[in-house]
Protein backbone atom coordinates (compact mmCIF):
# COMPACT_ATOMS: atom_id res chain seq x y z
CA UNK A 1 0.00 0.00 0.00
CA UNK A 2 1.57 3.36 -1.01
CA UNK A 3 1.86 5.93 1.77
CA UNK A 4 -0.24 8.92 0.86
CA UNK A 5 -0.96 10.96 3.96
CA UNK A 6 0.42 11.47 7.41
CA UNK A 7 -1.87 10.95 10.41
CA UNK A 8 -0.71 12.69 13.57
CA UNK A 9 -1.95 11.11 16.80
CA UNK A 10 -0.87 12.11 20.31
CA UNK A 11 2.76 11.02 20.53
CA UNK A 12 2.90 9.32 17.12
CA UNK A 13 2.89 10.03 13.36
CA UNK A 14 1.57 7.31 11.06
CA UNK A 15 1.63 6.89 7.28
CA UNK A 16 -1.83 6.15 5.92
CA UNK A 17 -2.37 4.70 2.46
CA UNK A 18 -4.94 5.94 -0.02
CA UNK A 19 -8.38 4.66 1.08
CA UNK A 20 -6.85 3.00 4.14
CA UNK A 21 -8.78 3.70 7.33
CA UNK A 22 -7.12 5.69 10.09
CA UNK A 23 -7.68 2.76 12.47
CA UNK A 24 -6.10 0.25 10.09
CA UNK A 25 -3.02 2.46 9.61
CA UNK A 26 -2.73 3.13 13.34
CA UNK A 27 -2.94 -0.53 14.39
CA UNK A 28 -0.53 -1.63 11.64
CA UNK A 29 1.85 1.19 12.61
CA UNK A 30 2.11 -0.06 16.19
CA UNK A 31 -0.20 2.63 17.62
CA UNK A 32 -3.50 2.14 19.41
CA UNK A 33 -6.97 3.63 19.17
CA UNK A 34 -10.01 2.36 21.08
CA UNK A 35 -12.18 0.24 18.81
CA UNK A 36 -14.62 -2.63 18.95
CA UNK A 37 -16.57 -3.63 15.81
CA UNK A 38 -14.28 -2.22 13.05
CA UNK A 39 -17.34 -1.99 10.78
CA UNK A 40 -18.87 1.38 11.69
CA UNK A 41 -21.64 0.06 13.92
CA UNK A 42 -20.50 0.72 17.53
CA UNK A 43 -18.96 4.23 17.62
CA UNK A 44 -16.12 3.19 19.98
CA UNK A 45 -13.44 4.47 17.58
CA UNK A 46 -14.69 8.07 17.30
CA UNK A 47 -11.92 10.63 16.93
CA UNK A 48 -11.86 14.41 16.51
CA UNK A 49 -10.17 15.64 13.35
CA UNK A 50 -8.31 18.73 14.56
CA UNK A 51 -6.65 19.57 11.26
CA UNK A 52 -7.08 18.37 7.65
CA UNK A 53 -9.99 16.56 5.99
CA UNK A 54 -11.16 12.95 5.86
CA UNK A 55 -13.41 10.84 3.64
CA UNK A 56 -16.02 9.26 5.96
CA UNK A 57 -16.47 6.29 3.61
CA UNK A 58 -19.50 4.18 4.56
CA UNK A 59 -19.83 5.63 8.11
CA UNK A 60 -23.53 5.14 8.89
CA UNK A 61 -25.63 8.10 10.05
CA UNK A 62 -26.81 6.16 13.12
CA UNK A 63 -23.24 5.93 14.40
CA UNK A 64 -21.92 9.27 13.13
CA UNK A 65 -24.60 11.93 12.73
CA UNK A 66 -24.40 14.86 10.28
CA UNK A 67 -24.06 17.16 13.27
CA UNK A 68 -21.06 15.16 14.55
CA UNK A 69 -19.43 15.31 11.11
CA UNK A 70 -19.95 19.08 11.17
CA UNK A 71 -18.16 19.18 14.52
CA UNK A 72 -15.18 17.36 13.00
CA UNK A 73 -15.82 13.91 14.45
CA UNK A 74 -15.01 10.76 12.47
CA UNK A 75 -15.08 6.99 12.87
CA UNK A 76 -11.45 5.91 12.72
CA UNK A 77 -12.45 2.47 11.39
CA UNK A 78 -14.29 3.96 8.40
CA UNK A 79 -12.58 7.30 7.67
CA UNK A 80 -9.51 7.71 5.50
CA UNK A 81 -7.51 10.91 5.20
CA UNK A 82 -7.83 13.18 2.12
CA UNK A 83 -4.94 15.36 3.37
CA UNK A 84 -2.40 15.11 6.16
CA UNK A 85 -4.51 15.10 9.33
CA UNK A 86 -4.17 15.62 13.06
CA UNK A 87 -6.61 13.52 15.10
CA UNK A 88 -7.39 13.27 18.77
CA UNK A 89 -9.01 10.16 20.28
CA UNK A 90 -12.24 10.99 22.12
CA UNK A 91 -11.82 8.40 24.84
CA UNK A 92 -8.76 8.33 27.06
CA UNK A 93 -6.68 5.27 26.22
CA UNK A 94 -5.72 3.96 29.64
CA UNK A 95 -2.47 2.00 29.69
CA UNK A 96 -3.42 -0.95 31.87
CA UNK A 97 -0.46 -3.02 30.76
CA UNK A 98 -2.40 -4.94 28.08
CA UNK A 99 0.02 -5.88 25.28
CA UNK A 100 -0.92 -4.34 21.92
CA UNK A 101 -0.08 -6.64 19.03
CA UNK A 102 0.17 -4.95 15.62
CA UNK A 103 -2.48 -5.66 13.00
CA UNK A 104 -1.16 -7.80 10.13
CA UNK A 105 -2.44 -9.72 7.11
CA UNK A 106 -2.29 -13.52 7.36
CA UNK A 107 -2.81 -16.49 5.07
CA UNK A 108 -3.69 -19.98 6.21
CA UNK A 109 -5.20 -23.35 5.33
CA UNK A 110 -8.50 -24.73 6.63
CA UNK A 111 -7.74 -27.80 8.77
CA UNK A 112 -11.13 -28.36 10.45
CA UNK A 113 -14.66 -27.48 9.37
CA UNK A 114 -17.14 -29.36 11.56
CA UNK A 115 -20.81 -28.98 12.43
CA UNK A 116 -20.83 -28.71 16.23
CA UNK A 117 -24.36 -27.45 16.97
CA UNK A 118 -27.47 -26.29 15.17
CA UNK A 119 -26.31 -24.06 12.29
CA UNK A 120 -22.93 -23.73 14.00
CA UNK A 121 -19.53 -24.71 12.65
CA UNK A 122 -16.08 -24.96 14.14
CA UNK A 123 -13.50 -23.63 11.70
CA UNK A 124 -9.79 -24.08 12.28
CA UNK A 125 -7.21 -22.32 10.16
CA UNK A 126 -3.53 -23.26 10.24
CA UNK A 127 -1.67 -19.98 9.65
CA UNK A 128 1.51 -19.72 7.57
CA UNK A 129 2.90 -17.47 10.32
CA UNK A 130 1.84 -17.25 13.97
CA UNK A 131 -0.52 -14.46 15.07
CA UNK A 132 0.01 -12.97 18.51
CA UNK A 133 -3.21 -11.84 20.18
CA UNK A 134 -4.92 -11.35 23.53
CA UNK A 135 -7.56 -13.85 24.64
CA UNK A 136 -10.92 -12.39 23.57
CA UNK A 137 -9.72 -10.63 20.40
CA UNK A 138 -10.97 -11.39 16.90
CA UNK A 139 -9.81 -11.58 13.29
CA UNK A 140 -11.44 -10.34 10.12
CA UNK A 141 -11.78 -13.18 7.62
CA UNK A 142 -11.97 -12.12 3.98
CA UNK A 143 -14.72 -13.73 1.89
CA UNK A 144 -13.12 -14.67 -1.46
CA UNK A 145 -14.27 -12.76 -4.50
CA UNK A 146 -16.43 -10.28 -2.57
CA UNK A 147 -14.06 -7.66 -1.14
CA UNK A 148 -15.93 -8.22 2.12
CA UNK A 149 -14.44 -9.10 5.51
CA UNK A 150 -16.29 -10.45 8.55
CA UNK A 151 -15.24 -10.50 12.20
CA UNK A 152 -14.86 -13.80 14.06
CA UNK A 153 -13.48 -14.21 17.58
CA UNK A 154 -10.65 -16.62 18.26
CA UNK A 155 -11.66 -19.50 20.57
CA UNK A 156 -8.16 -20.93 20.97
CA UNK A 157 -5.76 -19.74 23.65
CA UNK A 158 -3.12 -17.20 22.53
CA UNK A 159 -0.48 -19.87 23.26
CA UNK A 160 -1.79 -21.77 20.20
CA UNK A 161 -0.86 -18.94 17.86
CA UNK A 162 -0.35 -21.01 14.65
CA UNK A 163 -3.82 -22.59 14.47
CA UNK A 164 -6.81 -20.33 15.04
CA UNK A 165 -10.19 -21.76 16.04
CA UNK A 166 -13.48 -20.01 15.25
CA UNK A 167 -17.12 -20.82 16.10
CA UNK A 168 -19.42 -19.59 13.39
CA UNK A 169 -23.20 -19.30 13.33
CA UNK A 170 -25.02 -19.41 10.01
CA UNK A 171 -26.91 -16.25 9.00
CA UNK A 172 -29.66 -16.74 6.39
CA UNK A 173 -28.58 -15.06 3.16
CA UNK A 174 -25.33 -14.01 4.84
CA UNK A 175 -22.43 -13.38 2.50
CA UNK A 176 -19.75 -14.98 4.70
CA UNK A 177 -21.77 -17.73 6.35
CA UNK A 178 -24.66 -19.02 4.18
CA UNK A 179 -22.78 -17.96 1.05
CA UNK A 180 -19.37 -19.42 1.89
CA UNK A 181 -18.51 -21.00 5.28
CA UNK A 182 -21.73 -23.09 5.19
CA UNK A 183 -21.47 -23.34 1.39
CA UNK A 184 -18.41 -24.31 -0.62
CA UNK A 185 -15.63 -23.73 1.93
CA UNK A 186 -13.71 -27.00 2.46
CA UNK A 187 -10.78 -28.42 4.43
CA UNK A 188 -7.58 -27.63 2.51
CA UNK A 189 -8.84 -24.29 1.16
CA UNK A 190 -6.63 -21.25 1.51
CA UNK A 191 -8.02 -18.35 3.54
CA UNK A 192 -6.94 -14.71 3.99
CA UNK A 193 -7.53 -12.80 7.17
CA UNK A 194 -6.24 -9.95 9.28
CA UNK A 195 -5.87 -9.53 12.96
CA UNK A 196 -5.75 -9.22 15.84
CA UNK A 197 -8.58 -6.74 16.44
CA UNK A 198 -10.72 -5.58 19.35
CA UNK A 199 -10.19 -4.80 22.99
CA UNK A 200 -12.42 -7.39 24.65
CA UNK A 201 -10.80 -10.01 26.83
CA UNK A 202 -8.15 -10.68 29.40
CA UNK A 203 -4.40 -10.17 29.36
CA UNK A 204 -3.38 -9.89 33.01
CA UNK A 205 -4.19 -11.19 36.47
CA UNK A 206 -7.30 -9.99 38.34
CA UNK A 207 -8.31 -10.44 41.98
CA UNK A 208 -12.07 -10.66 41.34
CA UNK A 209 -13.83 -13.94 40.45
CA UNK A 210 -15.37 -13.70 36.97
CA UNK A 211 -18.77 -14.52 35.51
CA UNK A 212 -18.59 -15.24 31.77
CA UNK A 213 -21.88 -15.22 29.86
CA UNK A 214 -22.07 -16.27 26.22
CA UNK A 215 -25.04 -16.58 23.89
CA UNK A 216 -24.63 -18.98 20.94
CA UNK A 217 -21.22 -18.52 19.31
CA UNK A 218 -20.57 -15.78 21.86
CA UNK A 219 -18.94 -18.75 23.58
CA UNK A 220 -15.92 -18.42 21.23
CA UNK A 221 -13.96 -15.57 22.86
CA UNK A 222 -15.04 -16.79 26.31
CA UNK A 223 -13.46 -20.17 25.53
CA UNK A 224 -10.22 -18.38 24.69
CA UNK A 225 -10.45 -16.37 27.92
CA UNK A 226 -11.13 -19.51 29.99
CA UNK A 227 -8.24 -21.40 28.39
CA UNK A 228 -5.82 -18.49 28.82
CA UNK A 229 -6.93 -17.67 32.38
CA UNK A 230 -6.55 -21.31 33.50
CA UNK A 231 -3.17 -21.66 31.76
CA UNK A 232 -1.79 -18.59 33.55
CA UNK A 233 -3.88 -18.55 36.75
CA UNK A 234 -5.32 -15.10 35.94
CA UNK A 235 -8.62 -15.37 37.83
CA UNK A 236 -9.36 -16.84 41.27
CA UNK A 237 -12.71 -18.32 40.14
CA UNK A 238 -14.49 -18.60 36.77
CA UNK A 239 -18.23 -19.19 36.23
CA UNK A 240 -18.98 -19.88 32.56
CA UNK A 241 -22.62 -19.61 31.44
CA UNK A 242 -23.61 -20.68 27.92
CA UNK A 243 -27.11 -19.84 26.77
CA UNK A 244 -29.07 -21.49 23.97
CA UNK A 245 -32.69 -22.16 23.09
CA UNK A 246 -32.57 -25.92 22.71
CA UNK A 247 -30.14 -28.72 23.45
CA UNK A 248 -28.76 -28.75 19.91
CA UNK A 249 -27.70 -25.09 20.29
CA UNK A 250 -25.11 -26.05 22.91
CA UNK A 251 -21.68 -27.41 22.08
CA UNK A 252 -18.39 -28.36 23.78
CA UNK A 253 -20.24 -29.43 26.96
CA UNK A 254 -18.02 -32.50 27.45
CA UNK A 255 -14.91 -30.36 27.00
CA UNK A 256 -16.03 -27.89 29.70
CA UNK A 257 -17.14 -30.67 32.08
CA UNK A 258 -13.64 -32.22 31.74
CA UNK A 259 -12.15 -28.79 32.40
CA UNK A 260 -14.30 -28.50 35.56
CA UNK A 261 -12.91 -31.80 36.85
CA UNK A 262 -9.32 -30.71 36.14
CA UNK A 263 -9.67 -27.17 37.54
CA UNK A 264 -11.73 -26.78 40.75
CA UNK A 265 -11.85 -22.98 40.25
CA UNK A 266 -13.74 -23.40 36.95
CA UNK A 267 -17.54 -23.88 36.86
CA UNK A 268 -19.64 -24.55 33.75
CA UNK A 269 -23.39 -23.85 33.61
CA UNK A 270 -25.23 -24.22 30.30
CA UNK A 271 -28.84 -22.94 30.19
CA UNK A 272 -31.74 -23.59 27.78
CA UNK A 273 -34.60 -21.14 27.31
CA UNK A 274 -36.98 -23.27 25.20
CA UNK A 275 -36.45 -26.85 26.39
CA UNK A 276 -36.91 -28.54 29.73
CA UNK A 277 -33.87 -30.65 30.59
CA UNK A 278 -31.84 -31.73 33.60
CA UNK A 279 -29.69 -28.56 33.41
CA UNK A 280 -30.57 -24.91 34.06
CA UNK A 281 -33.79 -23.70 32.36
CA UNK A 282 -34.62 -20.13 31.34
CA UNK A 283 -32.85 -17.19 29.79
CA UNK A 284 -29.18 -17.40 30.66
CA UNK A 285 -29.30 -13.97 32.32
CA UNK A 286 -32.20 -15.11 34.58
CA UNK A 287 -30.19 -18.18 35.53
CA UNK A 288 -27.31 -15.91 36.59
CA UNK A 289 -29.76 -13.78 38.63
CA UNK A 290 -31.00 -16.93 40.38
CA UNK A 291 -27.47 -18.18 41.08
CA UNK A 292 -26.02 -14.96 42.53
CA UNK A 293 -27.62 -12.99 45.37
CA UNK A 294 -25.00 -10.30 44.80
CA UNK A 295 -22.31 -9.74 42.17
CA UNK A 296 -20.50 -7.10 44.19
CA UNK A 297 -16.75 -7.69 43.98
CA UNK A 298 -17.04 -9.86 40.84
CA UNK A 299 -16.16 -9.01 37.22
CA UNK A 300 -17.86 -10.15 34.01
CA UNK A 301 -17.12 -10.98 30.38
CA UNK A 302 -20.23 -10.91 28.17
CA UNK A 303 -20.45 -11.90 24.52
CA UNK A 304 -23.12 -12.67 21.96
CA UNK A 305 -26.06 -11.04 20.22
CA UNK A 306 -26.61 -7.41 21.38
CA UNK A 307 -29.99 -8.10 23.13
CA UNK A 308 -28.40 -10.86 25.24
CA UNK A 309 -25.45 -8.65 26.15
CA UNK A 310 -27.79 -5.77 27.11
CA UNK A 311 -29.91 -8.10 29.26
CA UNK A 312 -26.77 -9.42 30.97
CA UNK A 313 -25.52 -5.89 31.71
CA UNK A 314 -28.89 -5.05 33.32
CA UNK A 315 -28.93 -8.28 35.34
CA UNK A 316 -25.42 -7.71 36.69
CA UNK A 317 -26.26 -4.10 37.53
CA UNK A 318 -29.26 -5.37 39.52
CA UNK A 319 -26.86 -7.62 41.40
CA UNK A 320 -24.59 -4.61 42.07
CA UNK A 321 -21.61 -5.46 39.87
CA UNK A 322 -19.46 -2.34 39.30
CA UNK A 323 -19.91 -1.19 35.64
CA UNK A 324 -16.13 -0.76 35.23
CA UNK A 325 -15.74 -4.50 35.84
CA UNK A 326 -18.13 -5.49 33.02
CA UNK A 327 -16.42 -6.20 29.66
CA UNK A 328 -18.65 -6.82 26.66
CA UNK A 329 -18.37 -7.85 23.02
CA UNK A 330 -21.44 -7.64 20.78
CA UNK A 331 -21.76 -9.67 17.60
CA UNK A 332 -23.41 -6.88 15.63
CA UNK A 333 -24.38 -7.47 12.01
CA UNK A 334 -22.35 -5.64 9.40
CA UNK A 335 -23.43 -2.43 7.72
CA UNK A 336 -24.83 -3.02 4.21
CA UNK A 337 -21.82 -1.46 2.49
CA UNK A 338 -18.53 -2.80 3.71
CA UNK A 339 -15.24 -2.45 1.95
CA UNK A 340 -12.29 -4.71 2.60
CA UNK A 341 -10.51 -1.69 4.05
CA UNK A 342 -11.14 -1.35 7.78
C1 LIG B 1 -16.47 -7.99 16.95
C2 LIG B 1 -17.32 -9.08 16.31
C3 LIG B 1 -17.00 -10.41 16.52
C4 LIG B 1 -17.79 -11.41 15.97
N1 LIG B 1 -17.48 -12.71 16.22
C5 LIG B 1 -18.30 -13.70 15.75
C6 LIG B 1 -18.04 -15.07 16.07
O1 LIG B 1 -17.07 -15.43 16.76
N2 LIG B 1 -18.91 -16.00 15.60
C7 LIG B 1 -20.01 -15.66 14.83
O2 LIG B 1 -20.78 -16.56 14.44
N3 LIG B 1 -20.26 -14.36 14.50
C8 LIG B 1 -19.42 -13.39 14.93
N4 LIG B 1 -19.67 -12.08 14.58
C9 LIG B 1 -20.71 -11.79 13.54
C10 LIG B 1 -20.07 -11.94 12.15
O3 LIG B 1 -19.01 -11.01 11.99
C11 LIG B 1 -21.04 -11.71 10.98
O4 LIG B 1 -21.74 -10.49 11.16
C12 LIG B 1 -22.04 -12.84 10.81
O5 LIG B 1 -21.36 -14.09 10.66
C13 LIG B 1 -22.93 -12.62 9.57
O6 LIG B 1 -22.10 -12.47 8.46
P1 LIG B 1 -22.64 -12.81 7.00
O7 LIG B 1 -21.67 -12.20 6.03
O8 LIG B 1 -22.93 -14.25 6.88
O9 LIG B 1 -24.01 -12.02 6.96
P2 LIG B 1 -24.28 -10.62 6.23
O10 LIG B 1 -24.14 -10.75 4.77
O11 LIG B 1 -23.44 -9.59 6.90
O12 LIG B 1 -25.78 -10.42 6.60
C14 LIG B 1 -26.13 -9.42 7.54
C15 LIG B 1 -27.64 -9.32 7.66
O13 LIG B 1 -28.20 -9.01 6.43
C16 LIG B 1 -29.16 -9.99 6.08
N5 LIG B 1 -29.02 -10.28 4.67
C17 LIG B 1 -27.88 -10.43 4.00
N6 LIG B 1 -28.13 -10.67 2.72
C18 LIG B 1 -29.46 -10.69 2.59
C19 LIG B 1 -30.36 -10.91 1.49
N7 LIG B 1 -29.89 -11.15 0.28
N8 LIG B 1 -31.67 -10.88 1.73
C20 LIG B 1 -32.15 -10.65 2.98
N9 LIG B 1 -31.37 -10.43 4.04
C21 LIG B 1 -30.04 -10.45 3.82
C22 LIG B 1 -28.83 -11.22 6.88
O14 LIG B 1 -29.94 -12.03 7.14
C23 LIG B 1 -28.28 -10.60 8.12
O15 LIG B 1 -29.32 -10.28 9.01
C24 LIG B 1 -18.90 -11.07 15.14
C25 LIG B 1 -19.21 -9.72 14.91
C26 LIG B 1 -18.43 -8.74 15.48
C27 LIG B 1 -18.78 -7.29 15.23
S1 LIG C 1 -17.57 2.08 14.77
FE1 LIG C 1 -15.42 1.95 14.59
S2 LIG C 1 -14.88 0.33 15.88
FE2 LIG C 1 -17.05 0.29 15.90
XYZ file of C-alpha atoms and ligand atoms in Angstrom:
399
model
C 0.000 0.000 0.000
C 1.574 3.359 -1.007
C 1.861 5.929 1.771
C -0.242 8.922 0.861
C -0.959 10.959 3.965
C 0.424 11.471 7.413
C -1.871 10.948 10.407
C -0.708 12.688 13.573
C -1.952 11.114 16.804
C -0.870 12.113 20.305
C 2.757 11.021 20.528
C 2.901 9.323 17.117
C 2.886 10.035 13.357
C 1.573 7.314 11.063
C 1.632 6.894 7.279
C -1.831 6.153 5.918
C -2.373 4.700 2.462
C -4.936 5.937 -0.018
C -8.381 4.658 1.081
C -6.852 3.003 4.144
C -8.780 3.701 7.330
C -7.118 5.695 10.094
C -7.681 2.759 12.468
C -6.104 0.250 10.091
C -3.022 2.455 9.605
C -2.728 3.128 13.344
C -2.936 -0.528 14.390
C -0.529 -1.629 11.636
C 1.845 1.186 12.607
C 2.110 -0.056 16.191
C -0.199 2.627 17.616
C -3.495 2.145 19.409
C -6.974 3.626 19.173
C -10.013 2.362 21.083
C -12.179 0.235 18.807
C -14.623 -2.625 18.948
C -16.569 -3.628 15.808
C -14.282 -2.216 13.046
C -17.335 -1.993 10.781
C -18.875 1.376 11.685
C -21.636 0.061 13.924
C -20.500 0.717 17.533
C -18.959 4.230 17.623
C -16.116 3.194 19.976
C -13.438 4.466 17.584
C -14.688 8.073 17.297
C -11.916 10.633 16.929
C -11.857 14.408 16.514
C -10.174 15.639 13.354
C -8.312 18.733 14.556
C -6.650 19.567 11.265
C -7.084 18.370 7.646
C -9.994 16.557 5.990
C -11.160 12.946 5.863
C -13.405 10.840 3.643
C -16.019 9.264 5.962
C -16.468 6.292 3.612
C -19.495 4.176 4.562
C -19.832 5.633 8.107
C -23.529 5.142 8.890
C -25.635 8.102 10.054
C -26.814 6.157 13.115
C -23.245 5.931 14.395
C -21.916 9.268 13.127
C -24.597 11.934 12.734
C -24.402 14.860 10.278
C -24.059 17.160 13.268
C -21.063 15.159 14.547
C -19.427 15.313 11.108
C -19.954 19.084 11.169
C -18.159 19.176 14.521
C -15.177 17.358 13.002
C -15.818 13.907 14.446
C -15.015 10.758 12.469
C -15.082 6.991 12.874
C -11.453 5.908 12.719
C -12.452 2.474 11.391
C -14.288 3.961 8.400
C -12.583 7.302 7.670
C -9.509 7.706 5.503
C -7.506 10.913 5.204
C -7.833 13.175 2.118
C -4.943 15.356 3.367
C -2.398 15.107 6.159
C -4.512 15.104 9.332
C -4.172 15.616 13.058
C -6.611 13.519 15.098
C -7.393 13.274 18.773
C -9.009 10.157 20.281
C -12.243 10.990 22.117
C -11.822 8.396 24.842
C -8.763 8.332 27.059
C -6.676 5.271 26.216
C -5.722 3.959 29.637
C -2.473 2.004 29.688
C -3.420 -0.946 31.873
C -0.457 -3.018 30.762
C -2.404 -4.936 28.079
C 0.022 -5.884 25.284
C -0.923 -4.343 21.917
C -0.084 -6.635 19.030
C 0.175 -4.950 15.616
C -2.476 -5.659 13.004
C -1.162 -7.797 10.129
C -2.444 -9.723 7.107
C -2.287 -13.517 7.360
C -2.810 -16.490 5.072
C -3.693 -19.978 6.206
C -5.205 -23.349 5.325
C -8.503 -24.728 6.627
C -7.742 -27.801 8.770
C -11.131 -28.362 10.453
C -14.660 -27.484 9.366
C -17.139 -29.361 11.562
C -20.813 -28.980 12.429
C -20.834 -28.710 16.235
C -24.357 -27.446 16.969
C -27.474 -26.290 15.170
C -26.308 -24.064 12.292
C -22.928 -23.730 13.996
C -19.534 -24.709 12.651
C -16.081 -24.963 14.140
C -13.505 -23.629 11.695
C -9.791 -24.079 12.278
C -7.207 -22.317 10.165
C -3.528 -23.257 10.236
C -1.669 -19.982 9.647
C 1.510 -19.724 7.565
C 2.901 -17.472 10.324
C 1.844 -17.247 13.972
C -0.525 -14.460 15.073
C 0.012 -12.969 18.513
C -3.206 -11.841 20.183
C -4.915 -11.346 23.529
C -7.559 -13.852 24.643
C -10.918 -12.390 23.570
C -9.715 -10.626 20.404
C -10.965 -11.386 16.903
C -9.806 -11.584 13.290
C -11.443 -10.337 10.120
C -11.781 -13.180 7.623
C -11.971 -12.125 3.982
C -14.718 -13.727 1.888
C -13.117 -14.673 -1.460
C -14.272 -12.761 -4.503
C -16.427 -10.282 -2.570
C -14.065 -7.656 -1.137
C -15.928 -8.219 2.124
C -14.439 -9.099 5.509
C -16.289 -10.449 8.547
C -15.241 -10.501 12.197
C -14.865 -13.801 14.059
C -13.480 -14.215 17.579
C -10.648 -16.622 18.261
C -11.664 -19.500 20.570
C -8.159 -20.927 20.973
C -5.757 -19.740 23.647
C -3.123 -17.196 22.533
C -0.484 -19.869 23.261
C -1.794 -21.770 20.197
C -0.861 -18.945 17.857
C -0.352 -21.011 14.647
C -3.820 -22.594 14.468
C -6.813 -20.333 15.042
C -10.191 -21.763 16.045
C -13.476 -20.005 15.247
C -17.115 -20.824 16.099
C -19.418 -19.588 13.391
C -23.196 -19.296 13.333
C -25.019 -19.413 10.012
C -26.913 -16.254 8.999
C -29.656 -16.737 6.395
C -28.583 -15.062 3.155
C -25.332 -14.014 4.843
C -22.428 -13.379 2.499
C -19.748 -14.976 4.702
C -21.773 -17.732 6.350
C -24.660 -19.025 4.179
C -22.777 -17.957 1.052
C -19.366 -19.424 1.885
C -18.512 -20.995 5.283
C -21.731 -23.086 5.186
C -21.468 -23.339 1.389
C -18.413 -24.305 -0.618
C -15.626 -23.729 1.930
C -13.705 -26.996 2.463
C -10.782 -28.418 4.432
C -7.575 -27.631 2.512
C -8.841 -24.291 1.157
C -6.627 -21.254 1.510
C -8.022 -18.345 3.535
C -6.937 -14.705 3.990
C -7.535 -12.802 7.173
C -6.239 -9.952 9.278
C -5.871 -9.526 12.965
C -5.754 -9.219 15.843
C -8.576 -6.737 16.441
C -10.722 -5.583 19.348
C -10.193 -4.802 22.992
C -12.424 -7.390 24.652
C -10.800 -10.008 26.829
C -8.149 -10.678 29.403
C -4.404 -10.173 29.362
C -3.384 -9.894 33.012
C -4.194 -11.194 36.469
C -7.300 -9.986 38.341
C -8.311 -10.442 41.976
C -12.069 -10.663 41.336
C -13.835 -13.937 40.454
C -15.368 -13.704 36.974
C -18.775 -14.516 35.514
C -18.594 -15.243 31.770
C -21.884 -15.221 29.857
C -22.070 -16.268 26.219
C -25.040 -16.579 23.886
C -24.635 -18.977 20.940
C -21.223 -18.524 19.312
C -20.566 -15.778 21.862
C -18.943 -18.755 23.576
C -15.920 -18.422 21.228
C -13.956 -15.574 22.864
C -15.037 -16.795 26.311
C -13.459 -20.170 25.535
C -10.219 -18.376 24.691
C -10.448 -16.370 27.923
C -11.127 -19.512 29.994
C -8.240 -21.400 28.392
C -5.821 -18.488 28.819
C -6.934 -17.674 32.384
C -6.553 -21.305 33.495
C -3.172 -21.661 31.761
C -1.792 -18.586 33.550
C -3.880 -18.548 36.748
C -5.318 -15.104 35.937
C -8.623 -15.368 37.828
C -9.360 -16.842 41.272
C -12.711 -18.317 40.144
C -14.491 -18.599 36.772
C -18.231 -19.187 36.235
C -18.978 -19.882 32.564
C -22.621 -19.610 31.439
C -23.606 -20.677 27.920
C -27.111 -19.836 26.769
C -29.067 -21.490 23.968
C -32.685 -22.160 23.086
C -32.571 -25.921 22.712
C -30.137 -28.723 23.455
C -28.765 -28.751 19.907
C -27.704 -25.093 20.287
C -25.115 -26.048 22.909
C -21.678 -27.410 22.080
C -18.390 -28.356 23.777
C -20.237 -29.428 26.956
C -18.019 -32.499 27.446
C -14.908 -30.356 27.004
C -16.034 -27.895 29.702
C -17.140 -30.668 32.079
C -13.643 -32.221 31.743
C -12.154 -28.792 32.403
C -14.304 -28.501 35.555
C -12.907 -31.801 36.851
C -9.317 -30.710 36.142
C -9.666 -27.169 37.542
C -11.732 -26.781 40.746
C -11.849 -22.980 40.251
C -13.745 -23.396 36.946
C -17.543 -23.877 36.859
C -19.643 -24.545 33.753
C -23.386 -23.854 33.612
C -25.232 -24.224 30.299
C -28.844 -22.943 30.188
C -31.736 -23.587 27.778
C -34.597 -21.143 27.312
C -36.976 -23.273 25.198
C -36.448 -26.848 26.389
C -36.910 -28.543 29.733
C -33.866 -30.646 30.586
C -31.839 -31.726 33.596
C -29.689 -28.559 33.411
C -30.574 -24.908 34.059
C -33.789 -23.697 32.361
C -34.621 -20.135 31.342
C -32.845 -17.190 29.789
C -29.176 -17.402 30.659
C -29.304 -13.968 32.324
C -32.203 -15.107 34.578
C -30.191 -18.181 35.528
C -27.307 -15.910 36.589
C -29.762 -13.778 38.625
C -30.996 -16.933 40.376
C -27.465 -18.177 41.081
C -26.025 -14.958 42.532
C -27.625 -12.988 45.366
C -24.996 -10.304 44.796
C -22.311 -9.744 42.172
C -20.497 -7.095 44.191
C -16.752 -7.688 43.984
C -17.045 -9.864 40.837
C -16.159 -9.014 37.224
C -17.860 -10.151 34.009
C -17.121 -10.978 30.375
C -20.230 -10.915 28.168
C -20.449 -11.904 24.524
C -23.121 -12.671 21.964
C -26.061 -11.036 20.218
C -26.611 -7.408 21.376
C -29.987 -8.096 23.131
C -28.403 -10.856 25.244
C -25.449 -8.647 26.145
C -27.791 -5.765 27.106
C -29.906 -8.099 29.263
C -26.771 -9.417 30.971
C -25.516 -5.891 31.711
C -28.887 -5.049 33.324
C -28.931 -8.284 35.335
C -25.416 -7.710 36.687
C -26.264 -4.099 37.529
C -29.263 -5.371 39.524
C -26.857 -7.616 41.400
C -24.591 -4.607 42.073
C -21.613 -5.458 39.868
C -19.464 -2.343 39.303
C -19.908 -1.186 35.643
C -16.133 -0.759 35.226
C -15.745 -4.505 35.836
C -18.134 -5.494 33.023
C -16.423 -6.196 29.659
C -18.655 -6.818 26.658
C -18.369 -7.854 23.017
C -21.436 -7.641 20.785
C -21.760 -9.672 17.604
C -23.411 -6.883 15.626
C -24.379 -7.470 12.008
C -22.353 -5.644 9.405
C -23.433 -2.434 7.722
C -24.833 -3.023 4.209
C -21.824 -1.458 2.486
C -18.525 -2.803 3.712
C -15.236 -2.446 1.952
C -12.295 -4.706 2.602
C -10.508 -1.687 4.051
C -11.139 -1.346 7.780
C -16.475 -7.994 16.948
C -17.320 -9.076 16.306
C -16.999 -10.406 16.524
C -17.789 -11.407 15.968
N -17.475 -12.712 16.218
C -18.296 -13.697 15.747
C -18.036 -15.074 16.070
O -17.070 -15.427 16.758
N -18.914 -16.003 15.602
C -20.010 -15.656 14.832
O -20.778 -16.562 14.442
N -20.256 -14.360 14.501
C -19.420 -13.388 14.927
N -19.674 -12.081 14.576
C -20.711 -11.787 13.544
C -20.067 -11.936 12.150
O -19.013 -11.010 11.988
C -21.045 -11.706 10.979
O -21.739 -10.490 11.156
C -22.039 -12.843 10.814
O -21.356 -14.086 10.664
C -22.929 -12.615 9.568
O -22.097 -12.469 8.456
P -22.645 -12.806 7.002
O -21.671 -12.203 6.033
O -22.928 -14.249 6.879
O -24.009 -12.019 6.956
P -24.280 -10.623 6.233
O -24.136 -10.749 4.773
O -23.443 -9.587 6.898
O -25.783 -10.421 6.603
C -26.132 -9.417 7.543
C -27.635 -9.324 7.656
O -28.198 -9.006 6.430
C -29.159 -9.993 6.079
N -29.018 -10.281 4.665
C -27.883 -10.429 3.996
N -28.126 -10.672 2.716
C -29.463 -10.691 2.594
C -30.359 -10.914 1.493
N -29.886 -11.145 0.285
N -31.673 -10.878 1.731
C -32.148 -10.652 2.977
N -31.369 -10.427 4.037
C -30.043 -10.451 3.825
C -28.828 -11.217 6.876
O -29.941 -12.029 7.143
C -28.277 -10.602 8.117
O -29.322 -10.282 9.007
C -18.897 -11.067 15.141
C -19.207 -9.716 14.911
C -18.428 -8.736 15.476
C -18.782 -7.287 15.233
S -17.569 2.078 14.774
Fe -15.422 1.955 14.586
S -14.885 0.325 15.881
Fe -17.052 0.293 15.900
